[in-house]
PDB file of C-alpha atoms in Angstrom:
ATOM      1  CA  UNK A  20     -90.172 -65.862  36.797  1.00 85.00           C
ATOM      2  CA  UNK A  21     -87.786 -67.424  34.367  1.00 93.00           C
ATOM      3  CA  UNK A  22     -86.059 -70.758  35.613  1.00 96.00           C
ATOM      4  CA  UNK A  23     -83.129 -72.630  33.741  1.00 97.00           C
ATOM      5  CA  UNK A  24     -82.083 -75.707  34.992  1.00 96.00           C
ATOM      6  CA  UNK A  25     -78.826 -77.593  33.698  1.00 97.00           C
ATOM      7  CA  UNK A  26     -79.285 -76.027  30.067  1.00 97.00           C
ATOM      8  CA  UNK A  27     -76.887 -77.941  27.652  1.00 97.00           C
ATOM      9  CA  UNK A  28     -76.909 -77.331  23.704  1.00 97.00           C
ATOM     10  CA  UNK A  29     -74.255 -79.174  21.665  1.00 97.00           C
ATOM     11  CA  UNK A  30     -74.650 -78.459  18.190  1.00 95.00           C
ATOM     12  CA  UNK A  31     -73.384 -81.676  15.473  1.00 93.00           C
ATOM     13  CA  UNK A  32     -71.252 -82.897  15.675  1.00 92.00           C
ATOM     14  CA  UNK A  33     -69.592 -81.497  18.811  1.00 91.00           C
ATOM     15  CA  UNK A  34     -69.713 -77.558  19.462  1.00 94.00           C
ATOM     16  CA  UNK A  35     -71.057 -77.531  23.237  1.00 96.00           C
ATOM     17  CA  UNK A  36     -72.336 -73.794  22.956  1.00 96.00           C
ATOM     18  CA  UNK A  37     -74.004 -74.250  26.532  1.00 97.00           C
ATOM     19  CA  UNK A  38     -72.772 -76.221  29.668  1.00 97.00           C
ATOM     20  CA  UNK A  39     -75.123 -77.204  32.211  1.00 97.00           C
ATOM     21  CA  UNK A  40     -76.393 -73.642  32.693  1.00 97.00           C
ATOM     22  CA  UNK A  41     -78.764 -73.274  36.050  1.00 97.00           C
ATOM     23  CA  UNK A  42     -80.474 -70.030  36.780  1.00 96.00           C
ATOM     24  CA  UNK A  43     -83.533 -68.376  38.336  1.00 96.00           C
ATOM     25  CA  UNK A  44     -84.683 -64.585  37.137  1.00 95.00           C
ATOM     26  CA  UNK A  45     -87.206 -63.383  39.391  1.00 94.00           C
ATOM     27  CA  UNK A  46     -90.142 -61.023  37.344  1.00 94.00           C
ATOM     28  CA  UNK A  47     -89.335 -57.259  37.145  1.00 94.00           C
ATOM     29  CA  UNK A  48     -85.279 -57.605  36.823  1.00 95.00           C
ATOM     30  CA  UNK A  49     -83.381 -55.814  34.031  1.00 96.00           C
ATOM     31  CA  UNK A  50     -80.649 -58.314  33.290  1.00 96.00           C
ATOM     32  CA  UNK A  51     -77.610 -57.655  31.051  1.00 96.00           C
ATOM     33  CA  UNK A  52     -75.920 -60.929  29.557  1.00 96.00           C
ATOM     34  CA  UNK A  53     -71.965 -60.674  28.658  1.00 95.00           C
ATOM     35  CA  UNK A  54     -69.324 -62.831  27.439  1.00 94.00           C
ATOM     36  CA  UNK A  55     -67.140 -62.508  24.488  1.00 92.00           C
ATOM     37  CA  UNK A  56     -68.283 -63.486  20.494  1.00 90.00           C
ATOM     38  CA  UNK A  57     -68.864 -67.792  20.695  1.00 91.00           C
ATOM     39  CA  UNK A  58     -69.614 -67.595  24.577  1.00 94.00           C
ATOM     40  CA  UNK A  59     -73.471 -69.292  23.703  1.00 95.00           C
ATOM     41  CA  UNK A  60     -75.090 -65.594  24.467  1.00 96.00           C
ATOM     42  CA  UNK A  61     -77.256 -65.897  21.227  1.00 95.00           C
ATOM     43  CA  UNK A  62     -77.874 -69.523  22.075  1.00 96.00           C
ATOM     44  CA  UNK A  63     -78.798 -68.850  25.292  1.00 97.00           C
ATOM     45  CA  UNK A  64     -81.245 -66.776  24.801  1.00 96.00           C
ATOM     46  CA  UNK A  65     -82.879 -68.607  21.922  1.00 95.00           C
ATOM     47  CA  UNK A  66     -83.375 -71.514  24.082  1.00 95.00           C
ATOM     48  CA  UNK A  67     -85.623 -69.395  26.709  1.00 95.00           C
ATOM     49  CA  UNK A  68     -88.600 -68.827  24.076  1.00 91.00           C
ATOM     50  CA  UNK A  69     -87.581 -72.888  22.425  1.00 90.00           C
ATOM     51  CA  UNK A  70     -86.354 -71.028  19.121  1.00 92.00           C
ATOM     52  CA  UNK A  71     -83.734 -73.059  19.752  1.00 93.00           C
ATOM     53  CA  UNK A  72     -84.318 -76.889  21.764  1.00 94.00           C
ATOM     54  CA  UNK A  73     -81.418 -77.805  23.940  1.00 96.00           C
ATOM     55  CA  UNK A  74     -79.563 -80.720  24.252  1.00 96.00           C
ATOM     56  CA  UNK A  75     -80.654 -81.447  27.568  1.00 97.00           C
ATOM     57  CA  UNK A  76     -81.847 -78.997  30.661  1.00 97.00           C
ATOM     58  CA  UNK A  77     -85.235 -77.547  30.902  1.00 96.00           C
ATOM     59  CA  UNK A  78     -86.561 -73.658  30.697  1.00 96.00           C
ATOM     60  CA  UNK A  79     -89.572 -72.446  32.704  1.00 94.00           C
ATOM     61  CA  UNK A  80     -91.196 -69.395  32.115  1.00 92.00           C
ATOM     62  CA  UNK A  81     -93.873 -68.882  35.246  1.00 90.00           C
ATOM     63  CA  UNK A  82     -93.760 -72.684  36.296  1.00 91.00           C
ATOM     64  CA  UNK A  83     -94.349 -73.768  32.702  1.00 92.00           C
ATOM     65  CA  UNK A  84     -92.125 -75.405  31.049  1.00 94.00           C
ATOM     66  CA  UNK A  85     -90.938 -73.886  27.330  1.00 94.00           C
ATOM     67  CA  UNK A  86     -88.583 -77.125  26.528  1.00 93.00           C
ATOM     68  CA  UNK A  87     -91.868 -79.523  26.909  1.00 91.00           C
ATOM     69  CA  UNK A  88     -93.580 -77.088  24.994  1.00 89.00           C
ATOM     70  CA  UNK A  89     -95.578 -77.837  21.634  1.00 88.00           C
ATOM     71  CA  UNK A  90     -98.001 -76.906  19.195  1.00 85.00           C
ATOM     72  CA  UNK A  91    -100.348 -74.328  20.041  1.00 82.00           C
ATOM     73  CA  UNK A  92     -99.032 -74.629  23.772  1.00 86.00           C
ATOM     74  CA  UNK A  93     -95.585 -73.326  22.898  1.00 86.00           C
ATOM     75  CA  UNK A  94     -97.467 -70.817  20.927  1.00 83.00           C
ATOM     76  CA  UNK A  95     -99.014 -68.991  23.709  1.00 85.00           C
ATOM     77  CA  UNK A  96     -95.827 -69.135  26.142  1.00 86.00           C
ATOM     78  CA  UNK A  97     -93.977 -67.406  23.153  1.00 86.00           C
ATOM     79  CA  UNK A  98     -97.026 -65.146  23.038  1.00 86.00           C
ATOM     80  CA  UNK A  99     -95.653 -63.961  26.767  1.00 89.00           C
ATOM     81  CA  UNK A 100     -92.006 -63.765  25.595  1.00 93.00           C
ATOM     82  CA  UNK A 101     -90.870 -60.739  23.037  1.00 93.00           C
ATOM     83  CA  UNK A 102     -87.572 -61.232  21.163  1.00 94.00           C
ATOM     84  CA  UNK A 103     -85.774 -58.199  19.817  1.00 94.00           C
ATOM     85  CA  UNK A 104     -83.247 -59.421  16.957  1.00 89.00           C
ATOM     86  CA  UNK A 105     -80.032 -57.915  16.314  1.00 84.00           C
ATOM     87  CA  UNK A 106     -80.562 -57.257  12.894  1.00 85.00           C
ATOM     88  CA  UNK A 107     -84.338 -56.021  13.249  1.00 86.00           C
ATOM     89  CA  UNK A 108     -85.822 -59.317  11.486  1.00 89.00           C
ATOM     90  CA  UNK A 109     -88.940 -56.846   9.938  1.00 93.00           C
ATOM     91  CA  UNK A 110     -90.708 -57.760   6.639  1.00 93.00           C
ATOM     92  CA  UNK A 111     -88.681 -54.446   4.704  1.00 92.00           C
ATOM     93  CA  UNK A 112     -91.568 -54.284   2.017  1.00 93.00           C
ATOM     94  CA  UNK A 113     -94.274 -53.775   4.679  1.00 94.00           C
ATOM     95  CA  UNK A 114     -95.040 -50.895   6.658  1.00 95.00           C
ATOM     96  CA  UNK A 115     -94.389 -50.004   9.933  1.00 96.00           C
ATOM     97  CA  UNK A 116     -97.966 -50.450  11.114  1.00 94.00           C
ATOM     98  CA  UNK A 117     -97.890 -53.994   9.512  1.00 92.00           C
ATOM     99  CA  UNK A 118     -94.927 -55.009  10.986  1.00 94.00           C
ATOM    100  CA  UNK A 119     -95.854 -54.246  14.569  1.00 95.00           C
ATOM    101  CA  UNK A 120     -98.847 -55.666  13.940  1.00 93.00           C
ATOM    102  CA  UNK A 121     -97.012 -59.039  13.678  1.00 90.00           C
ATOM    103  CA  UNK A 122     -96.445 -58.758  17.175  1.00 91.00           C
ATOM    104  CA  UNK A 123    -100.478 -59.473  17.795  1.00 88.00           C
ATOM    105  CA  UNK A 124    -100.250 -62.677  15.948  1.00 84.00           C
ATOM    106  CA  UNK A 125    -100.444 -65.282  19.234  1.00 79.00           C
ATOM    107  CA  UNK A 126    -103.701 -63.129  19.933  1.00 77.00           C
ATOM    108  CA  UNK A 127    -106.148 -63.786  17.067  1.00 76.00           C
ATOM    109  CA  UNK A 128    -107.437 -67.277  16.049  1.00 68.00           C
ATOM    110  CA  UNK A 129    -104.565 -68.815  14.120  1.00 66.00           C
ATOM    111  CA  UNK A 130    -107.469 -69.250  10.819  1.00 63.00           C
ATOM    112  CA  UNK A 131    -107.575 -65.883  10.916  1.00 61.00           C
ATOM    113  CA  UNK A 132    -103.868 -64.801  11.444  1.00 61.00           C
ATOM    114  CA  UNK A 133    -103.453 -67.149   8.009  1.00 61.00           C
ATOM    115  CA  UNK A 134    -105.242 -64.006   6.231  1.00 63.00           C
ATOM    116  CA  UNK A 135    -103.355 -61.167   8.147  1.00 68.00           C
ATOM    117  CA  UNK A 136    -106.678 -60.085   9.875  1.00 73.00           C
ATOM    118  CA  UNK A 137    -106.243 -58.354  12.855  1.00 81.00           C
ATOM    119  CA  UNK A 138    -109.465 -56.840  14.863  1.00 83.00           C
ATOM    120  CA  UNK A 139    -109.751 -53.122  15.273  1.00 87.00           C
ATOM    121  CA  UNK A 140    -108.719 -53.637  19.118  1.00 89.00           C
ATOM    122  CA  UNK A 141    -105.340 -54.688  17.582  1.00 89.00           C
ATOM    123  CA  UNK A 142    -104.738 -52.036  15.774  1.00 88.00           C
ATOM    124  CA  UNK A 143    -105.438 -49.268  18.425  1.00 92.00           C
ATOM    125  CA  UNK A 144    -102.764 -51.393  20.421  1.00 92.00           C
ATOM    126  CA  UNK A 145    -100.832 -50.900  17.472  1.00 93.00           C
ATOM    127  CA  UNK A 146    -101.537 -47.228  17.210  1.00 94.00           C
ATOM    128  CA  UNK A 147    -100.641 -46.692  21.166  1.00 95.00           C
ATOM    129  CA  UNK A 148     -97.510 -48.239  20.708  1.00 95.00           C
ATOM    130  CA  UNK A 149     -96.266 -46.281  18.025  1.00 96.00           C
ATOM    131  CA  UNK A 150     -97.540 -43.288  19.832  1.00 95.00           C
ATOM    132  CA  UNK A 151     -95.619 -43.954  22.873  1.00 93.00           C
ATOM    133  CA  UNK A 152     -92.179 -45.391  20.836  1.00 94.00           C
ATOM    134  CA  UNK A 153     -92.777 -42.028  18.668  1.00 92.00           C
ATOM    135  CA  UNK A 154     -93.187 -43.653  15.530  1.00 94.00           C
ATOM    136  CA  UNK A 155     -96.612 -42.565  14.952  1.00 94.00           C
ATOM    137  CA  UNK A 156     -95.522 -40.476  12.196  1.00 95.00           C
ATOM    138  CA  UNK A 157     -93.971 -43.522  10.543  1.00 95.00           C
ATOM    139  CA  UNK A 158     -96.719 -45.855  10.582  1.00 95.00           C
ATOM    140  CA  UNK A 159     -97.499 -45.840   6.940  1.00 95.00           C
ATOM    141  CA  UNK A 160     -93.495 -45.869   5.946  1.00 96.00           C
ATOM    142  CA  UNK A 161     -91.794 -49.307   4.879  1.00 96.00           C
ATOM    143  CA  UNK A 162     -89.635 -50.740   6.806  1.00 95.00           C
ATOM    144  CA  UNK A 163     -86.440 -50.316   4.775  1.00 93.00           C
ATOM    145  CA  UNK A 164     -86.801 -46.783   4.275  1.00 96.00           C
ATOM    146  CA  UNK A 165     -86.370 -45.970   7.876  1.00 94.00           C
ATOM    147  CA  UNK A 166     -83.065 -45.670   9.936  1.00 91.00           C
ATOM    148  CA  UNK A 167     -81.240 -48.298  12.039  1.00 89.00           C
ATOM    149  CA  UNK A 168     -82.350 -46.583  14.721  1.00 90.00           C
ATOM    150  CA  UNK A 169     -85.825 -46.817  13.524  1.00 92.00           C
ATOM    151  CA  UNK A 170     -85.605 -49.915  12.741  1.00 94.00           C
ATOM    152  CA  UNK A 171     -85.433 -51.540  16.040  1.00 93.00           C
ATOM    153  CA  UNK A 172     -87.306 -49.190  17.565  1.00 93.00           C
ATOM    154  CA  UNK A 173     -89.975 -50.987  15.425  1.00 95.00           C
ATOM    155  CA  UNK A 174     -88.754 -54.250  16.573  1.00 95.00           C
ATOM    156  CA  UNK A 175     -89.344 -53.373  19.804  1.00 96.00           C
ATOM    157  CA  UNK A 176     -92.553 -52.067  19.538  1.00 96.00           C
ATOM    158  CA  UNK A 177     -93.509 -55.127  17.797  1.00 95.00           C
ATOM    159  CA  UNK A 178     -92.175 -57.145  20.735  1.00 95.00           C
ATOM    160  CA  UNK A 179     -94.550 -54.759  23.289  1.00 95.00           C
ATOM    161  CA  UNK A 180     -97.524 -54.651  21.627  1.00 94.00           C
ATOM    162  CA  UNK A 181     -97.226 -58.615  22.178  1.00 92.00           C
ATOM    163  CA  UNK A 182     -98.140 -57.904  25.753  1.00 91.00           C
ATOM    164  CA  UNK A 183     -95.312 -60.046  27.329  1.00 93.00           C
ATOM    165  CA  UNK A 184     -94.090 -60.400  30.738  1.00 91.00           C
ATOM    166  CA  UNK A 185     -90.073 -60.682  29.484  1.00 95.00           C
ATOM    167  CA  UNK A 186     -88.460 -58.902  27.003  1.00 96.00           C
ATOM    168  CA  UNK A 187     -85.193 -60.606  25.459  1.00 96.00           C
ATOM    169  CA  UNK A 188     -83.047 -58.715  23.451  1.00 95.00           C
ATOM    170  CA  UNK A 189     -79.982 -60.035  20.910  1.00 94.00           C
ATOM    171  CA  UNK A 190     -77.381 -57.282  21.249  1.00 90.00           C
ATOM    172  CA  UNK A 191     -79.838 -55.017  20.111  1.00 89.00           C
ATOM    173  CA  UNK A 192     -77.288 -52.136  19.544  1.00 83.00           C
ATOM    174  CA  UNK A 193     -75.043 -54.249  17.611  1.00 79.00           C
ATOM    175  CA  UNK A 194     -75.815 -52.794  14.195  1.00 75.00           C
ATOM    176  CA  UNK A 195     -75.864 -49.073  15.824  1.00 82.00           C
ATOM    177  CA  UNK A 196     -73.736 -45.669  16.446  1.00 84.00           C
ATOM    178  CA  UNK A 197     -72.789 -45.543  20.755  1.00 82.00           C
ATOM    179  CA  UNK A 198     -75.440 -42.822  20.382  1.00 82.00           C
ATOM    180  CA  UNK A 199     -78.234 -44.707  19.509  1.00 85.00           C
ATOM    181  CA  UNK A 200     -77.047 -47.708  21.394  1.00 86.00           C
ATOM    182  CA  UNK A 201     -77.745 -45.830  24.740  1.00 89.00           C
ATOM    183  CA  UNK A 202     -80.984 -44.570  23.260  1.00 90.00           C
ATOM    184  CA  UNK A 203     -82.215 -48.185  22.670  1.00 90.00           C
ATOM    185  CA  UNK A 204     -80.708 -49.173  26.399  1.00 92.00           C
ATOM    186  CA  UNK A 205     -83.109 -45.865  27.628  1.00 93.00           C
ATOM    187  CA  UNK A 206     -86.203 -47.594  25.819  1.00 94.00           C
ATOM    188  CA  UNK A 207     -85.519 -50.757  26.931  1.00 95.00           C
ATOM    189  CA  UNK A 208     -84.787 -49.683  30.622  1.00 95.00           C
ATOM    190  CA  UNK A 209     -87.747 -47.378  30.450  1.00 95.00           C
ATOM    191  CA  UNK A 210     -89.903 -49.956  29.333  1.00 95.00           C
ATOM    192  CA  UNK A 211     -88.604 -52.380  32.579  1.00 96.00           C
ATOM    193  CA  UNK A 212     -89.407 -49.817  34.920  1.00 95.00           C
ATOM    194  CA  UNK A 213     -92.823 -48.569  33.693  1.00 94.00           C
ATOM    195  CA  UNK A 214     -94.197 -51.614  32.584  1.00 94.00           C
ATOM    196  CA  UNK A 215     -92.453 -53.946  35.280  1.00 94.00           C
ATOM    197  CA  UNK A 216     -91.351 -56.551  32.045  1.00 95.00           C
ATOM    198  CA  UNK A 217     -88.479 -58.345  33.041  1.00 96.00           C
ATOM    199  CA  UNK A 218     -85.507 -57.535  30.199  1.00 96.00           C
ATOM    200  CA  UNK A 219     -82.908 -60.186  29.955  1.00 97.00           C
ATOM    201  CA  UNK A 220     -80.474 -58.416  26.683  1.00 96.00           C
ATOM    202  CA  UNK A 221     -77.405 -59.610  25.709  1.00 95.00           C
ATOM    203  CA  UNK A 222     -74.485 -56.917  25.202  1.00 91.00           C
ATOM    204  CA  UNK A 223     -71.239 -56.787  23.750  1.00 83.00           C
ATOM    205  CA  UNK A 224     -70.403 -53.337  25.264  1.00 82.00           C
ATOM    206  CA  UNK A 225     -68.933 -53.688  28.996  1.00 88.00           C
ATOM    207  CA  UNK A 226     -69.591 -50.115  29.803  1.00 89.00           C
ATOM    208  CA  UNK A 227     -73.105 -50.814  28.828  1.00 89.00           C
ATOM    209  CA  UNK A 228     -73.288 -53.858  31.013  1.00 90.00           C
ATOM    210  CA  UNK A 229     -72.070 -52.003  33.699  1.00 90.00           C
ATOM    211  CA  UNK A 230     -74.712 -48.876  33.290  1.00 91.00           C
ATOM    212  CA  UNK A 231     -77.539 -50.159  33.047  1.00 92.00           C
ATOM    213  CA  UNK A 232     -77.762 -54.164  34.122  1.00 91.00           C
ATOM    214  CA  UNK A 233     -79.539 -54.159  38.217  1.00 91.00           C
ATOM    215  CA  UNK A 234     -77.780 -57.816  37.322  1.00 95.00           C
ATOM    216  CA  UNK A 235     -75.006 -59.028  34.939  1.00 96.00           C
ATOM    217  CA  UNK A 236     -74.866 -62.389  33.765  1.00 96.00           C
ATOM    218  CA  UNK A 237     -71.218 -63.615  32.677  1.00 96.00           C
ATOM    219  CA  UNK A 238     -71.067 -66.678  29.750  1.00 96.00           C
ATOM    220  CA  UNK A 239     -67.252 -67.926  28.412  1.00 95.00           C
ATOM    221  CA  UNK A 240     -67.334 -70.877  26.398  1.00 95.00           C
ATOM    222  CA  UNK A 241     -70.959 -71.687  27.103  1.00 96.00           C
ATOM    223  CA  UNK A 242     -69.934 -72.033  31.010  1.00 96.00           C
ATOM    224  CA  UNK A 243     -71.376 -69.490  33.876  1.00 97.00           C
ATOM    225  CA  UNK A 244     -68.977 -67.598  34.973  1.00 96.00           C
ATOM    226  CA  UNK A 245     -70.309 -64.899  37.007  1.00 96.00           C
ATOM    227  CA  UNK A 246     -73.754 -63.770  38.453  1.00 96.00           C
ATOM    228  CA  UNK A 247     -74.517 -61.093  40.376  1.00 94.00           C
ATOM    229  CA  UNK A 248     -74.560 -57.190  40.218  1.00 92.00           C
ATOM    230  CA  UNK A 249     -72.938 -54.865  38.535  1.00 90.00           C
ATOM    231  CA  UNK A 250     -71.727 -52.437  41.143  1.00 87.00           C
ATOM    232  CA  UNK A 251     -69.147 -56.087  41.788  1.00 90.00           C
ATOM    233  CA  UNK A 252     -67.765 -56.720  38.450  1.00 90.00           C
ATOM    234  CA  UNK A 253     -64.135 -55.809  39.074  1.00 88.00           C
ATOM    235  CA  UNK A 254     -60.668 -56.905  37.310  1.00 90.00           C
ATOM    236  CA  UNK A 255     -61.053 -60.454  38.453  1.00 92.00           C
ATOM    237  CA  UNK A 256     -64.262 -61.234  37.704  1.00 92.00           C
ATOM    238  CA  UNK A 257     -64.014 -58.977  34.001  1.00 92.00           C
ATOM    239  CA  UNK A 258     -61.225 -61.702  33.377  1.00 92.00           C
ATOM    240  CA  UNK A 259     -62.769 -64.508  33.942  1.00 92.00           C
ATOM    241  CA  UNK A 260     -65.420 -63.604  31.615  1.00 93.00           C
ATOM    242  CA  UNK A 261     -63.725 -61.770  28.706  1.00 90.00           C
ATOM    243  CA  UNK A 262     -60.012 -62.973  29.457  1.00 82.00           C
ATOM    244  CA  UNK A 263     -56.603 -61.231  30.453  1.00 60.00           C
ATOM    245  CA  UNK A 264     -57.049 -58.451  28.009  1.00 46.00           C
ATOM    246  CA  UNK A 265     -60.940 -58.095  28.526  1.00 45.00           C
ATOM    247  CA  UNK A 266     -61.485 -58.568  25.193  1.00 39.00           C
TER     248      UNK A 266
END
């Protein structure tokens, strides 16, 4: 279960990009996050796995507490929490088997993470992954010679193979075709369902919001606006997120 209490972040010298933001996401939810570009989506999310330390509020992340977090603590609550980036965030000169390997970092002794030594266990983990994602074919490939597509389908099997319980994803379709947008929403909401990982993504597309959030979260100017499901976002409540125009 993931619970924010009164989650500020002003960043110097005044930009409030969160305002006393309280909420509780029970395990198992696929959760879409909306709001228009500057609402503190991005910030937001950073903030749950303390990439980002707020201004004042707390996270928790089963009854532990990210925002206290430190050292090799903070290390293995990340370890639970996968991050998919918008713009992929893989080494480009390594392969695709190295880079999902990165993913199994929080699980080997740090000495030996320092050396990029991963036990064979790992790398079957690895393997399955790939296998499942249907990159298998790919493993040996570097990263910058594959597709945007294939690119953060990487990223996301580098955030699986981390064995989390939550999933949060940066607009992951942001740098994608509406094709392959719904084909990274399929992976992710397959993934939800199979696995039981809670999903918390952020989304710039509405109609996305709408088709595949069980919950929508609404952000404007750092301030929560609406909560609840989709099936109840109407005119009113699209306004008071994106604005008269929905935009």
């Amino acid at each position: 279960m993931i619970e924010v209490r009164g989650l500020t972040k002003v960043y110097p010298p005044d930009t409030v990009a969160l305002r006393e933001v309280s909420i509780v996401i029970p395990d198992g939810q696929f959760v879409v996050l909306i709001g228009p570009s500057g609402a503190g989506k991005s910030t937001f999310l950073r903030c749950l796995n303390g990439l980002i330390a707020p201004t004042a509020g707390e996270v928790l992340v089963d009854g532990e507490s990210v925002t206290r977090a430190r050292g090799d603590h903070l290390r293995r609550l990340r370890a639970r929490i996968g991050f998919v980036f918008q713009q992929f965030n893989l080494v480009k000169r390594r392969s695709v088997l190295e880079n999902v390997l990165i993913g199994r970092l929080a699980h080997v002794p740090r000495i030996l993470s320092l050396f990029g030594w991963f036990p064979p266990r790992d790398r079957v983990a690895v393997e399955s992954v790939l296998a499942r994602l249907r990159l298998g074919e790919l493993a040996g490939r570097r990263a910058d010679s594959l597709s945007g597509g294939q690119q953060q389908r990487v990223a996301i099997a580098r955030a699986l193979v981390q064995e989390p319980r939550l999933i949060l994803a940066d607009e992951p379709m942001a740098s994608l075709d509406p094709a392959l947008a719904r084909t990274v929403m399929d992976l992710l909401s397959q993934i939800n369902q199979e696995d039981r990982i809670t999903v918390l993504t952020s989304l710039h597309v509405l109609d996305l919001a709408l088709a595949y959030g069980q919950r929508v979260i609404g952000l404007r100017d750092g301030r929560l606006v609406y909560d609840g499901r989709a099936a109840a976002l109407g005119g009113k409540e699209i306004e008071a997120i994106f604005g008269e125009a929905g935009t």
